[in-house]
JSON list of C-alpha atoms and ligand atoms in Angstrom, two decimals:
[
{"chain": "A", "resi": 1, "resn": "UNK", "atom": "CA", "xyz": [-3.05, 20.59, 79.97]},
{"chain": "A", "resi": 2, "resn": "UNK", "atom": "CA", "xyz": [-1.50, 16.98, 79.54]},
{"chain": "A", "resi": 3, "resn": "UNK", "atom": "CA", "xyz": [-1.64, 15.67, 83.12]},
{"chain": "A", "resi": 4, "resn": "UNK", "atom": "CA", "xyz": [-3.07, 12.32, 82.70]},
{"chain": "A", "resi": 5, "resn": "UNK", "atom": "CA", "xyz": [0.33, 10.24, 82.35]},
{"chain": "A", "resi": 6, "resn": "UNK", "atom": "CA", "xyz": [-1.68, 7.11, 80.87]},
{"chain": "A", "resi": 7, "resn": "UNK", "atom": "CA", "xyz": [-3.35, 9.23, 78.28]},
{"chain": "A", "resi": 8, "resn": "UNK", "atom": "CA", "xyz": [-2.51, 8.95, 74.55]},
{"chain": "A", "resi": 9, "resn": "UNK", "atom": "CA", "xyz": [-2.36, 12.67, 74.39]},
{"chain": "A", "resi": 10, "resn": "UNK", "atom": "CA", "xyz": [0.20, 12.96, 77.09]},
{"chain": "A", "resi": 11, "resn": "UNK", "atom": "CA", "xyz": [2.40, 10.73, 75.09]},
{"chain": "A", "resi": 12, "resn": "UNK", "atom": "CA", "xyz": [2.12, 12.14, 71.98]},
{"chain": "A", "resi": 13, "resn": "UNK", "atom": "CA", "xyz": [2.90, 15.56, 73.66]},
{"chain": "A", "resi": 14, "resn": "UNK", "atom": "CA", "xyz": [5.64, 14.94, 76.23]},
{"chain": "A", "resi": 15, "resn": "UNK", "atom": "CA", "xyz": [7.81, 12.41, 74.14]},
{"chain": "A", "resi": 16, "resn": "UNK", "atom": "CA", "xyz": [11.14, 13.55, 73.72]},
{"chain": "A", "resi": 17, "resn": "UNK", "atom": "CA", "xyz": [14.46, 12.19, 72.05]},
{"chain": "A", "resi": 18, "resn": "UNK", "atom": "CA", "xyz": [16.89, 10.73, 74.47]},
{"chain": "A", "resi": 19, "resn": "UNK", "atom": "CA", "xyz": [20.83, 11.50, 73.57]},
{"chain": "A", "resi": 20, "resn": "UNK", "atom": "CA", "xyz": [21.73, 7.56, 72.81]},
{"chain": "A", "resi": 21, "resn": "UNK", "atom": "CA", "xyz": [25.16, 8.43, 74.54]},
{"chain": "A", "resi": 22, "resn": "UNK", "atom": "CA", "xyz": [22.89, 9.14, 77.57]},
{"chain": "A", "resi": 23, "resn": "UNK", "atom": "CA", "xyz": [20.43, 5.84, 77.28]},
{"chain": "A", "resi": 24, "resn": "UNK", "atom": "CA", "xyz": [21.34, 3.28, 79.90]},
{"chain": "A", "resi": 25, "resn": "UNK", "atom": "CA", "xyz": [19.57, -0.11, 80.86]},
{"chain": "A", "resi": 26, "resn": "UNK", "atom": "CA", "xyz": [17.20, -1.15, 81.36]},
{"chain": "A", "resi": 27, "resn": "UNK", "atom": "CA", "xyz": [16.63, -1.54, 77.60]},
{"chain": "A", "resi": 28, "resn": "UNK", "atom": "CA", "xyz": [13.81, -3.06, 75.38]},
{"chain": "A", "resi": 29, "resn": "UNK", "atom": "CA", "xyz": [13.54, -7.02, 75.37]},
{"chain": "A", "resi": 30, "resn": "UNK", "atom": "CA", "xyz": [13.43, -8.98, 72.04]},
{"chain": "A", "resi": 31, "resn": "UNK", "atom": "CA", "xyz": [9.43, -9.16, 72.81]},
{"chain": "A", "resi": 32, "resn": "UNK", "atom": "CA", "xyz": [9.24, -5.40, 73.20]},
{"chain": "A", "resi": 33, "resn": "UNK", "atom": "CA", "xyz": [11.79, -4.66, 70.38]},
{"chain": "A", "resi": 34, "resn": "UNK", "atom": "CA", "xyz": [9.38, -6.35, 68.08]},
{"chain": "A", "resi": 35, "resn": "UNK", "atom": "CA", "xyz": [6.06, -5.06, 69.45]},
{"chain": "A", "resi": 36, "resn": "UNK", "atom": "CA", "xyz": [7.76, -1.85, 68.49]},
{"chain": "A", "resi": 37, "resn": "UNK", "atom": "CA", "xyz": [8.13, -2.25, 65.43]},
{"chain": "A", "resi": 38, "resn": "UNK", "atom": "CA", "xyz": [4.89, -3.98, 65.22]},
{"chain": "A", "resi": 39, "resn": "UNK", "atom": "CA", "xyz": [3.72, -0.59, 65.75]},
{"chain": "A", "resi": 40, "resn": "UNK", "atom": "CA", "xyz": [5.99, 1.23, 63.92]},
{"chain": "A", "resi": 41, "resn": "UNK", "atom": "CA", "xyz": [4.99, -1.06, 60.90]},
{"chain": "A", "resi": 42, "resn": "UNK", "atom": "CA", "xyz": [1.39, 0.80, 60.80]},
{"chain": "A", "resi": 43, "resn": "UNK", "atom": "CA", "xyz": [2.33, 3.58, 58.71]},
{"chain": "A", "resi": 44, "resn": "UNK", "atom": "CA", "xyz": [0.67, 4.95, 55.93]},
{"chain": "A", "resi": 45, "resn": "UNK", "atom": "CA", "xyz": [2.21, 3.25, 52.69]},
{"chain": "A", "resi": 46, "resn": "UNK", "atom": "CA", "xyz": [1.12, 4.28, 49.76]},
{"chain": "A", "resi": 47, "resn": "UNK", "atom": "CA", "xyz": [0.71, 1.27, 47.26]},
{"chain": "A", "resi": 48, "resn": "UNK", "atom": "CA", "xyz": [1.07, -0.97, 50.00]},
{"chain": "A", "resi": 49, "resn": "UNK", "atom": "CA", "xyz": [4.69, -1.50, 49.34]},
{"chain": "A", "resi": 50, "resn": "UNK", "atom": "CA", "xyz": [6.02, -1.39, 53.02]},
{"chain": "A", "resi": 51, "resn": "UNK", "atom": "CA", "xyz": [8.85, 0.43, 51.60]},
{"chain": "A", "resi": 52, "resn": "UNK", "atom": "CA", "xyz": [11.02, 0.28, 54.76]},
{"chain": "A", "resi": 53, "resn": "UNK", "atom": "CA", "xyz": [13.04, -2.66, 57.02]},
{"chain": "A", "resi": 54, "resn": "UNK", "atom": "CA", "xyz": [14.12, -2.51, 60.44]},
{"chain": "A", "resi": 55, "resn": "UNK", "atom": "CA", "xyz": [17.38, -4.31, 61.57]},
{"chain": "A", "resi": 56, "resn": "UNK", "atom": "CA", "xyz": [18.17, -4.91, 64.82]},
{"chain": "A", "resi": 57, "resn": "UNK", "atom": "CA", "xyz": [21.46, -4.95, 65.99]},
{"chain": "A", "resi": 58, "resn": "UNK", "atom": "CA", "xyz": [21.67, -7.08, 68.67]},
{"chain": "A", "resi": 59, "resn": "UNK", "atom": "CA", "xyz": [24.30, -6.88, 71.72]},
{"chain": "A", "resi": 60, "resn": "UNK", "atom": "CA", "xyz": [26.88, -9.66, 70.42]},
{"chain": "A", "resi": 61, "resn": "UNK", "atom": "CA", "xyz": [27.20, -7.72, 67.17]},
{"chain": "A", "resi": 62, "resn": "UNK", "atom": "CA", "xyz": [27.99, -4.53, 68.76]},
{"chain": "A", "resi": 63, "resn": "UNK", "atom": "CA", "xyz": [31.60, -5.00, 67.91]},
{"chain": "A", "resi": 64, "resn": "UNK", "atom": "CA", "xyz": [30.60, -6.21, 64.68]},
{"chain": "A", "resi": 65, "resn": "UNK", "atom": "CA", "xyz": [29.04, -3.17, 64.00]},
{"chain": "A", "resi": 66, "resn": "UNK", "atom": "CA", "xyz": [31.95, -0.96, 65.49]},
{"chain": "A", "resi": 67, "resn": "UNK", "atom": "CA", "xyz": [34.29, -2.91, 63.19]},
{"chain": "A", "resi": 68, "resn": "UNK", "atom": "CA", "xyz": [32.05, -2.65, 60.01]},
{"chain": "A", "resi": 69, "resn": "UNK", "atom": "CA", "xyz": [31.60, 1.33, 60.44]},
{"chain": "A", "resi": 70, "resn": "UNK", "atom": "CA", "xyz": [35.36, 1.91, 61.34]},
{"chain": "A", "resi": 71, "resn": "UNK", "atom": "CA", "xyz": [36.72, -0.24, 58.46]},
{"chain": "A", "resi": 72, "resn": "UNK", "atom": "CA", "xyz": [34.30, 2.19, 56.21]},
{"chain": "A", "resi": 73, "resn": "UNK", "atom": "CA", "xyz": [35.40, 5.18, 57.59]},
{"chain": "A", "resi": 74, "resn": "UNK", "atom": "CA", "xyz": [39.57, 4.15, 57.28]},
{"chain": "A", "resi": 75, "resn": "UNK", "atom": "CA", "xyz": [38.52, 3.25, 53.66]},
{"chain": "A", "resi": 76, "resn": "UNK", "atom": "CA", "xyz": [37.28, 6.79, 52.98]},
{"chain": "A", "resi": 77, "resn": "UNK", "atom": "CA", "xyz": [39.81, 8.69, 55.43]},
{"chain": "A", "resi": 78, "resn": "UNK", "atom": "CA", "xyz": [42.71, 6.30, 55.89]},
{"chain": "A", "resi": 79, "resn": "UNK", "atom": "CA", "xyz": [44.15, 9.62, 57.94]},
{"chain": "A", "resi": 80, "resn": "UNK", "atom": "CA", "xyz": [41.91, 9.21, 60.53]},
{"chain": "A", "resi": 81, "resn": "UNK", "atom": "CA", "xyz": [42.88, 10.00, 64.17]},
{"chain": "A", "resi": 82, "resn": "UNK", "atom": "CA", "xyz": [42.69, 8.34, 67.21]},
{"chain": "A", "resi": 83, "resn": "UNK", "atom": "CA", "xyz": [39.54, 10.69, 68.50]},
{"chain": "A", "resi": 84, "resn": "UNK", "atom": "CA", "xyz": [37.72, 9.90, 65.28]},
{"chain": "A", "resi": 85, "resn": "UNK", "atom": "CA", "xyz": [38.02, 6.07, 65.43]},
{"chain": "A", "resi": 86, "resn": "UNK", "atom": "CA", "xyz": [37.21, 6.19, 69.47]},
{"chain": "A", "resi": 87, "resn": "UNK", "atom": "CA", "xyz": [33.93, 8.38, 68.71]},
{"chain": "A", "resi": 88, "resn": "UNK", "atom": "CA", "xyz": [33.08, 5.60, 66.04]},
{"chain": "A", "resi": 89, "resn": "UNK", "atom": "CA", "xyz": [33.55, 3.16, 68.68]},
{"chain": "A", "resi": 90, "resn": "UNK", "atom": "CA", "xyz": [31.27, 4.82, 71.01]},
{"chain": "A", "resi": 91, "resn": "UNK", "atom": "CA", "xyz": [28.98, 5.38, 68.32]},
{"chain": "A", "resi": 92, "resn": "UNK", "atom": "CA", "xyz": [28.38, 1.75, 67.77]},
{"chain": "A", "resi": 93, "resn": "UNK", "atom": "CA", "xyz": [28.47, 0.85, 71.64]},
{"chain": "A", "resi": 94, "resn": "UNK", "atom": "CA", "xyz": [26.17, 3.49, 73.02]},
{"chain": "A", "resi": 95, "resn": "UNK", "atom": "CA", "xyz": [22.49, 2.67, 74.30]},
{"chain": "A", "resi": 96, "resn": "UNK", "atom": "CA", "xyz": [21.22, -0.67, 75.47]},
{"chain": "A", "resi": 97, "resn": "UNK", "atom": "CA", "xyz": [19.22, -1.34, 71.70]},
{"chain": "A", "resi": 98, "resn": "UNK", "atom": "CA", "xyz": [20.02, -0.72, 68.43]},
{"chain": "A", "resi": 99, "resn": "UNK", "atom": "CA", "xyz": [17.59, -0.81, 65.35]},
{"chain": "A", "resi": 100, "resn": "UNK", "atom": "CA", "xyz": [19.16, 0.17, 61.95]},
{"chain": "A", "resi": 101, "resn": "UNK", "atom": "CA", "xyz": [16.27, 1.66, 60.14]},
{"chain": "A", "resi": 102, "resn": "UNK", "atom": "CA", "xyz": [16.11, 1.43, 56.49]},
{"chain": "A", "resi": 103, "resn": "UNK", "atom": "CA", "xyz": [14.16, 2.82, 53.31]},
{"chain": "A", "resi": 104, "resn": "UNK", "atom": "CA", "xyz": [13.73, -0.01, 50.59]},
{"chain": "A", "resi": 105, "resn": "UNK", "atom": "CA", "xyz": [11.83, 2.02, 47.92]},
{"chain": "A", "resi": 106, "resn": "UNK", "atom": "CA", "xyz": [10.61, -0.31, 44.90]},
{"chain": "A", "resi": 107, "resn": "UNK", "atom": "CA", "xyz": [11.86, 1.36, 42.00]},
{"chain": "A", "resi": 108, "resn": "UNK", "atom": "CA", "xyz": [9.58, -0.55, 39.83]},
{"chain": "A", "resi": 109, "resn": "UNK", "atom": "CA", "xyz": [6.55, 0.67, 41.40]},
{"chain": "A", "resi": 110, "resn": "UNK", "atom": "CA", "xyz": [4.34, 3.74, 40.18]},
{"chain": "A", "resi": 111, "resn": "UNK", "atom": "CA", "xyz": [4.58, 5.14, 43.54]},
{"chain": "A", "resi": 112, "resn": "UNK", "atom": "CA", "xyz": [7.06, 8.15, 43.37]},
{"chain": "A", "resi": 113, "resn": "UNK", "atom": "CA", "xyz": [10.28, 7.47, 45.15]},
{"chain": "A", "resi": 114, "resn": "UNK", "atom": "CA", "xyz": [9.19, 10.81, 47.52]},
{"chain": "A", "resi": 115, "resn": "UNK", "atom": "CA", "xyz": [6.23, 9.16, 48.93]},
{"chain": "A", "resi": 116, "resn": "UNK", "atom": "CA", "xyz": [8.09, 5.91, 49.44]},
{"chain": "A", "resi": 117, "resn": "UNK", "atom": "CA", "xyz": [10.92, 7.82, 51.59]},
{"chain": "A", "resi": 118, "resn": "UNK", "atom": "CA", "xyz": [8.19, 9.92, 53.36]},
{"chain": "A", "resi": 119, "resn": "UNK", "atom": "CA", "xyz": [6.61, 6.64, 54.19]},
{"chain": "A", "resi": 120, "resn": "UNK", "atom": "CA", "xyz": [9.88, 5.36, 55.82]},
{"chain": "A", "resi": 121, "resn": "UNK", "atom": "CA", "xyz": [10.47, 8.38, 57.85]},
{"chain": "A", "resi": 122, "resn": "UNK", "atom": "CA", "xyz": [7.18, 8.25, 59.54]},
{"chain": "A", "resi": 123, "resn": "UNK", "atom": "CA", "xyz": [7.81, 4.52, 59.99]},
{"chain": "A", "resi": 124, "resn": "UNK", "atom": "CA", "xyz": [11.03, 5.78, 61.85]},
{"chain": "A", "resi": 125, "resn": "UNK", "atom": "CA", "xyz": [8.56, 8.51, 63.57]},
{"chain": "A", "resi": 126, "resn": "UNK", "atom": "CA", "xyz": [6.38, 5.45, 64.80]},
{"chain": "A", "resi": 127, "resn": "UNK", "atom": "CA", "xyz": [8.89, 3.53, 66.52]},
{"chain": "A", "resi": 128, "resn": "UNK", "atom": "CA", "xyz": [9.89, 6.66, 68.33]},
{"chain": "A", "resi": 129, "resn": "UNK", "atom": "CA", "xyz": [6.74, 7.42, 69.73]},
{"chain": "A", "resi": 130, "resn": "UNK", "atom": "CA", "xyz": [6.00, 3.41, 70.34]},
{"chain": "A", "resi": 131, "resn": "UNK", "atom": "CA", "xyz": [9.52, 3.63, 72.56]},
{"chain": "A", "resi": 132, "resn": "UNK", "atom": "CA", "xyz": [8.51, 6.38, 74.52]},
{"chain": "A", "resi": 133, "resn": "UNK", "atom": "CA", "xyz": [4.71, 4.57, 74.99]},
{"chain": "A", "resi": 134, "resn": "UNK", "atom": "CA", "xyz": [6.66, 1.78, 76.49]},
{"chain": "A", "resi": 135, "resn": "UNK", "atom": "CA", "xyz": [8.95, 3.65, 78.69]},
{"chain": "A", "resi": 136, "resn": "UNK", "atom": "CA", "xyz": [11.78, 4.10, 76.71]},
{"chain": "A", "resi": 137, "resn": "UNK", "atom": "CA", "xyz": [13.19, 7.00, 75.32]},
{"chain": "A", "resi": 138, "resn": "UNK", "atom": "CA", "xyz": [14.97, 6.50, 71.59]},
{"chain": "A", "resi": 139, "resn": "UNK", "atom": "CA", "xyz": [17.48, 8.91, 69.90]},
{"chain": "A", "resi": 140, "resn": "UNK", "atom": "CA", "xyz": [17.47, 8.93, 66.00]},
{"chain": "A", "resi": 141, "resn": "UNK", "atom": "CA", "xyz": [20.61, 9.41, 64.53]},
{"chain": "A", "resi": 142, "resn": "UNK", "atom": "CA", "xyz": [22.34, 9.57, 61.21]},
{"chain": "A", "resi": 143, "resn": "UNK", "atom": "CA", "xyz": [25.55, 11.05, 61.10]},
{"chain": "A", "resi": 144, "resn": "UNK", "atom": "CA", "xyz": [28.63, 10.06, 58.67]},
{"chain": "A", "resi": 145, "resn": "UNK", "atom": "CA", "xyz": [27.76, 6.32, 58.67]},
{"chain": "A", "resi": 146, "resn": "UNK", "atom": "CA", "xyz": [24.29, 6.15, 57.44]},
{"chain": "A", "resi": 147, "resn": "UNK", "atom": "CA", "xyz": [25.21, 8.32, 54.36]},
{"chain": "A", "resi": 148, "resn": "UNK", "atom": "CA", "xyz": [28.60, 5.51, 53.68]},
{"chain": "A", "resi": 149, "resn": "UNK", "atom": "CA", "xyz": [27.57, 3.00, 50.99]},
{"chain": "A", "resi": 150, "resn": "UNK", "atom": "CA", "xyz": [30.08, 0.40, 52.56]},
{"chain": "A", "resi": 151, "resn": "UNK", "atom": "CA", "xyz": [27.98, 0.85, 55.95]},
{"chain": "A", "resi": 152, "resn": "UNK", "atom": "CA", "xyz": [24.52, 0.64, 53.77]},
{"chain": "A", "resi": 153, "resn": "UNK", "atom": "CA", "xyz": [25.66, -2.58, 52.17]},
{"chain": "A", "resi": 154, "resn": "UNK", "atom": "CA", "xyz": [26.53, -4.46, 55.61]},
{"chain": "A", "resi": 155, "resn": "UNK", "atom": "CA", "xyz": [22.54, -3.90, 56.16]},
{"chain": "A", "resi": 156, "resn": "UNK", "atom": "CA", "xyz": [21.04, -3.88, 52.89]},
{"chain": "A", "resi": 157, "resn": "UNK", "atom": "CA", "xyz": [21.69, -3.36, 49.21]},
{"chain": "A", "resi": 158, "resn": "UNK", "atom": "CA", "xyz": [20.86, -0.21, 46.89]},
{"chain": "A", "resi": 159, "resn": "UNK", "atom": "CA", "xyz": [18.77, 1.40, 46.38]},
{"chain": "A", "resi": 160, "resn": "UNK", "atom": "CA", "xyz": [18.28, 1.20, 50.09]},
{"chain": "A", "resi": 161, "resn": "UNK", "atom": "CA", "xyz": [19.18, 3.68, 52.41]},
{"chain": "A", "resi": 162, "resn": "UNK", "atom": "CA", "xyz": [19.66, 4.02, 56.16]},
{"chain": "A", "resi": 163, "resn": "UNK", "atom": "CA", "xyz": [17.18, 6.54, 57.60]},
{"chain": "A", "resi": 164, "resn": "UNK", "atom": "CA", "xyz": [18.61, 6.07, 60.92]},
{"chain": "A", "resi": 165, "resn": "UNK", "atom": "CA", "xyz": [20.07, 4.58, 63.76]},
{"chain": "A", "resi": 166, "resn": "UNK", "atom": "CA", "xyz": [17.84, 4.12, 66.28]},
{"chain": "A", "resi": 167, "resn": "UNK", "atom": "CA", "xyz": [18.88, 3.89, 69.99]},
{"chain": "A", "resi": 168, "resn": "UNK", "atom": "CA", "xyz": [16.63, 2.96, 72.46]},
{"chain": "A", "resi": 169, "resn": "UNK", "atom": "CA", "xyz": [17.24, 2.69, 76.37]},
{"chain": "A", "resi": 170, "resn": "UNK", "atom": "CA", "xyz": [16.43, 4.62, 79.42]},
{"chain": "A", "resi": 171, "resn": "UNK", "atom": "CA", "xyz": [17.61, 8.03, 80.16]},
{"chain": "A", "resi": 172, "resn": "UNK", "atom": "CA", "xyz": [20.39, 8.57, 82.64]},
{"chain": "A", "resi": 173, "resn": "UNK", "atom": "CA", "xyz": [18.94, 11.57, 83.64]},
{"chain": "A", "resi": 174, "resn": "UNK", "atom": "CA", "xyz": [15.59, 13.34, 83.44]},
{"chain": "A", "resi": 175, "resn": "UNK", "atom": "CA", "xyz": [15.42, 14.57, 79.71]},
{"chain": "A", "resi": 176, "resn": "UNK", "atom": "CA", "xyz": [14.93, 18.05, 79.63]},
{"chain": "A", "resi": 177, "resn": "UNK", "atom": "CA", "xyz": [12.16, 19.84, 76.84]},
{"chain": "A", "resi": 178, "resn": "UNK", "atom": "CA", "xyz": [14.07, 21.61, 74.47]},
{"chain": "A", "resi": 179, "resn": "UNK", "atom": "CA", "xyz": [12.77, 24.70, 72.34]},
{"chain": "A", "resi": 180, "resn": "UNK", "atom": "CA", "xyz": [9.88, 24.07, 69.83]},
{"chain": "A", "resi": 181, "resn": "UNK", "atom": "CA", "xyz": [8.87, 25.79, 67.22]},
{"chain": "A", "resi": 182, "resn": "UNK", "atom": "CA", "xyz": [6.62, 28.52, 67.30]},
{"chain": "A", "resi": 183, "resn": "UNK", "atom": "CA", "xyz": [3.23, 27.70, 65.86]},
{"chain": "A", "resi": 184, "resn": "UNK", "atom": "CA", "xyz": [2.42, 31.43, 64.35]},
{"chain": "A", "resi": 185, "resn": "UNK", "atom": "CA", "xyz": [5.50, 30.77, 62.31]},
{"chain": "A", "resi": 186, "resn": "UNK", "atom": "CA", "xyz": [4.57, 27.10, 60.92]},
{"chain": "A", "resi": 187, "resn": "UNK", "atom": "CA", "xyz": [0.79, 27.31, 60.73]},
{"chain": "A", "resi": 188, "resn": "UNK", "atom": "CA", "xyz": [-1.12, 29.56, 58.48]},
{"chain": "A", "resi": 189, "resn": "UNK", "atom": "CA", "xyz": [-4.61, 30.02, 57.08]},
{"chain": "A", "resi": 190, "resn": "UNK", "atom": "CA", "xyz": [-4.69, 30.02, 53.35]},
{"chain": "A", "resi": 191, "resn": "UNK", "atom": "CA", "xyz": [-6.51, 32.52, 51.82]},
{"chain": "A", "resi": 192, "resn": "UNK", "atom": "CA", "xyz": [-6.32, 31.82, 48.43]},
{"chain": "B", "resi": 201, "resn": "FMN", "atom": "C1", "xyz": [16.66, 12.29, 60.18]},
{"chain": "B", "resi": 201, "resn": "FMN", "atom": "C2", "xyz": [17.38, 12.45, 61.57]},
{"chain": "B", "resi": 201, "resn": "FMN", "atom": "C3", "xyz": [18.42, 12.71, 61.57]},
{"chain": "B", "resi": 201, "resn": "FMN", "atom": "C4", "xyz": [19.00, 12.76, 62.79]},
{"chain": "B", "resi": 201, "resn": "FMN", "atom": "N1", "xyz": [20.51, 12.85, 62.92]},
{"chain": "B", "resi": 201, "resn": "FMN", "atom": "C5", "xyz": [21.06, 13.34, 64.26]},
{"chain": "B", "resi": 201, "resn": "FMN", "atom": "C6", "xyz": [22.31, 13.27, 64.24]},
{"chain": "B", "resi": 201, "resn": "FMN", "atom": "O1", "xyz": [23.12, 12.40, 63.33]},
{"chain": "B", "resi": 201, "resn": "FMN", "atom": "N2", "xyz": [23.08, 13.60, 65.49]},
{"chain": "B", "resi": 201, "resn": "FMN", "atom": "C7", "xyz": [22.44, 14.51, 66.45]},
{"chain": "B", "resi": 201, "resn": "FMN", "atom": "O2", "xyz": [22.79, 14.81, 67.41]},
{"chain": "B", "resi": 201, "resn": "FMN", "atom": "N3", "xyz": [20.92, 14.77, 66.38]},
{"chain": "B", "resi": 201, "resn": "FMN", "atom": "C8", "xyz": [20.50, 14.07, 65.29]},
{"chain": "B", "resi": 201, "resn": "FMN", "atom": "N4", "xyz": [18.85, 14.36, 64.94]},
{"chain": "B", "resi": 201, "resn": "FMN", "atom": "C9", "xyz": [17.97, 15.02, 66.11]},
{"chain": "B", "resi": 201, "resn": "FMN", "atom": "C10", "xyz": [17.79, 14.32, 66.92]},
{"chain": "B", "resi": 201, "resn": "FMN", "atom": "O3", "xyz": [16.87, 12.84, 66.64]},
{"chain": "B", "resi": 201, "resn": "FMN", "atom": "C11", "xyz": [17.27, 14.71, 68.04]},
{"chain": "B", "resi": 201, "resn": "FMN", "atom": "O4", "xyz": [17.82, 14.68, 69.42]},
{"chain": "B", "resi": 201, "resn": "FMN", "atom": "C12", "xyz": [16.15, 15.14, 68.26]},
{"chain": "B", "resi": 201, "resn": "FMN", "atom": "O5", "xyz": [15.64, 15.82, 66.90]},
{"chain": "B", "resi": 201, "resn": "FMN", "atom": "C13", "xyz": [15.44, 15.88, 69.51]},
{"chain": "B", "resi": 201, "resn": "FMN", "atom": "O6", "xyz": [14.16, 16.27, 69.38]},
{"chain": "B", "resi": 201, "resn": "FMN", "atom": "P1", "xyz": [12.78, 15.62, 70.24]},
{"chain": "B", "resi": 201, "resn": "FMN", "atom": "O7", "xyz": [12.97, 16.04, 71.39]},
{"chain": "B", "resi": 201, "resn": "FMN", "atom": "O8", "xyz": [11.55, 16.68, 69.50]},
{"chain": "B", "resi": 201, "resn": "FMN", "atom": "O9", "xyz": [12.90, 14.22, 69.11]},
{"chain": "B", "resi": 201, "resn": "FMN", "atom": "C14", "xyz": [18.54, 13.67, 63.87]},
{"chain": "B", "resi": 201, "resn": "FMN", "atom": "C15", "xyz": [16.80, 13.83, 63.45]},
{"chain": "B", "resi": 201, "resn": "FMN", "atom": "C16", "xyz": [16.39, 13.29, 62.50]},
{"chain": "B", "resi": 201, "resn": "FMN", "atom": "C17", "xyz": [15.00, 13.56, 62.23]}
]
């Protein structure tokens, strides 16, 4: 059904996430990252609040990122073992590009927080689509680091929250499809 690979519908129908640990070079250049973010920022947003931000973590900051999450982790779990610390280091260094997506709600606004956070999730999804349309794969991870206040404080300030760490690059091997929801279970026709 979606054979024309240049068609927007094919792009939407074939996008899937890449596992960040399997994403390799080439990654997006700086201007490509900016173009992806410009696309992601075209997201429905009740009240024109732009309640989200994108923080690019450049190559020369990956060591610092690893240090930040490791310090935060050790503060919470001083008994952490070698394997846990290695996994944090791997997390911080995987994939050629990293964008930390933040929800930046305006508490003073009459727009409900829920709607502002929905918009942040939608912007993150748009970022994944933009990466795919530009020929890359992206993976949206949360995990322990995204719920740590200390890690959040390294990128923003309360009430901001980390929506996710979006890793972008080229899949080292062909991405396999994964099971998709049974449409019969998620679509219904309302009948009063
Ligand atoms: C908010 C959010 C957080 C996620 N966090 C993780 C995570 O920490 N670890 C993980 O393995 N997958 C996580 N995932 C799932 C991956 O992004 C997964 O690869 C994706 O759902 C695959 O589906 P897709 O191919 O349709 O994109 C998360 C997904 C979302 C929406």
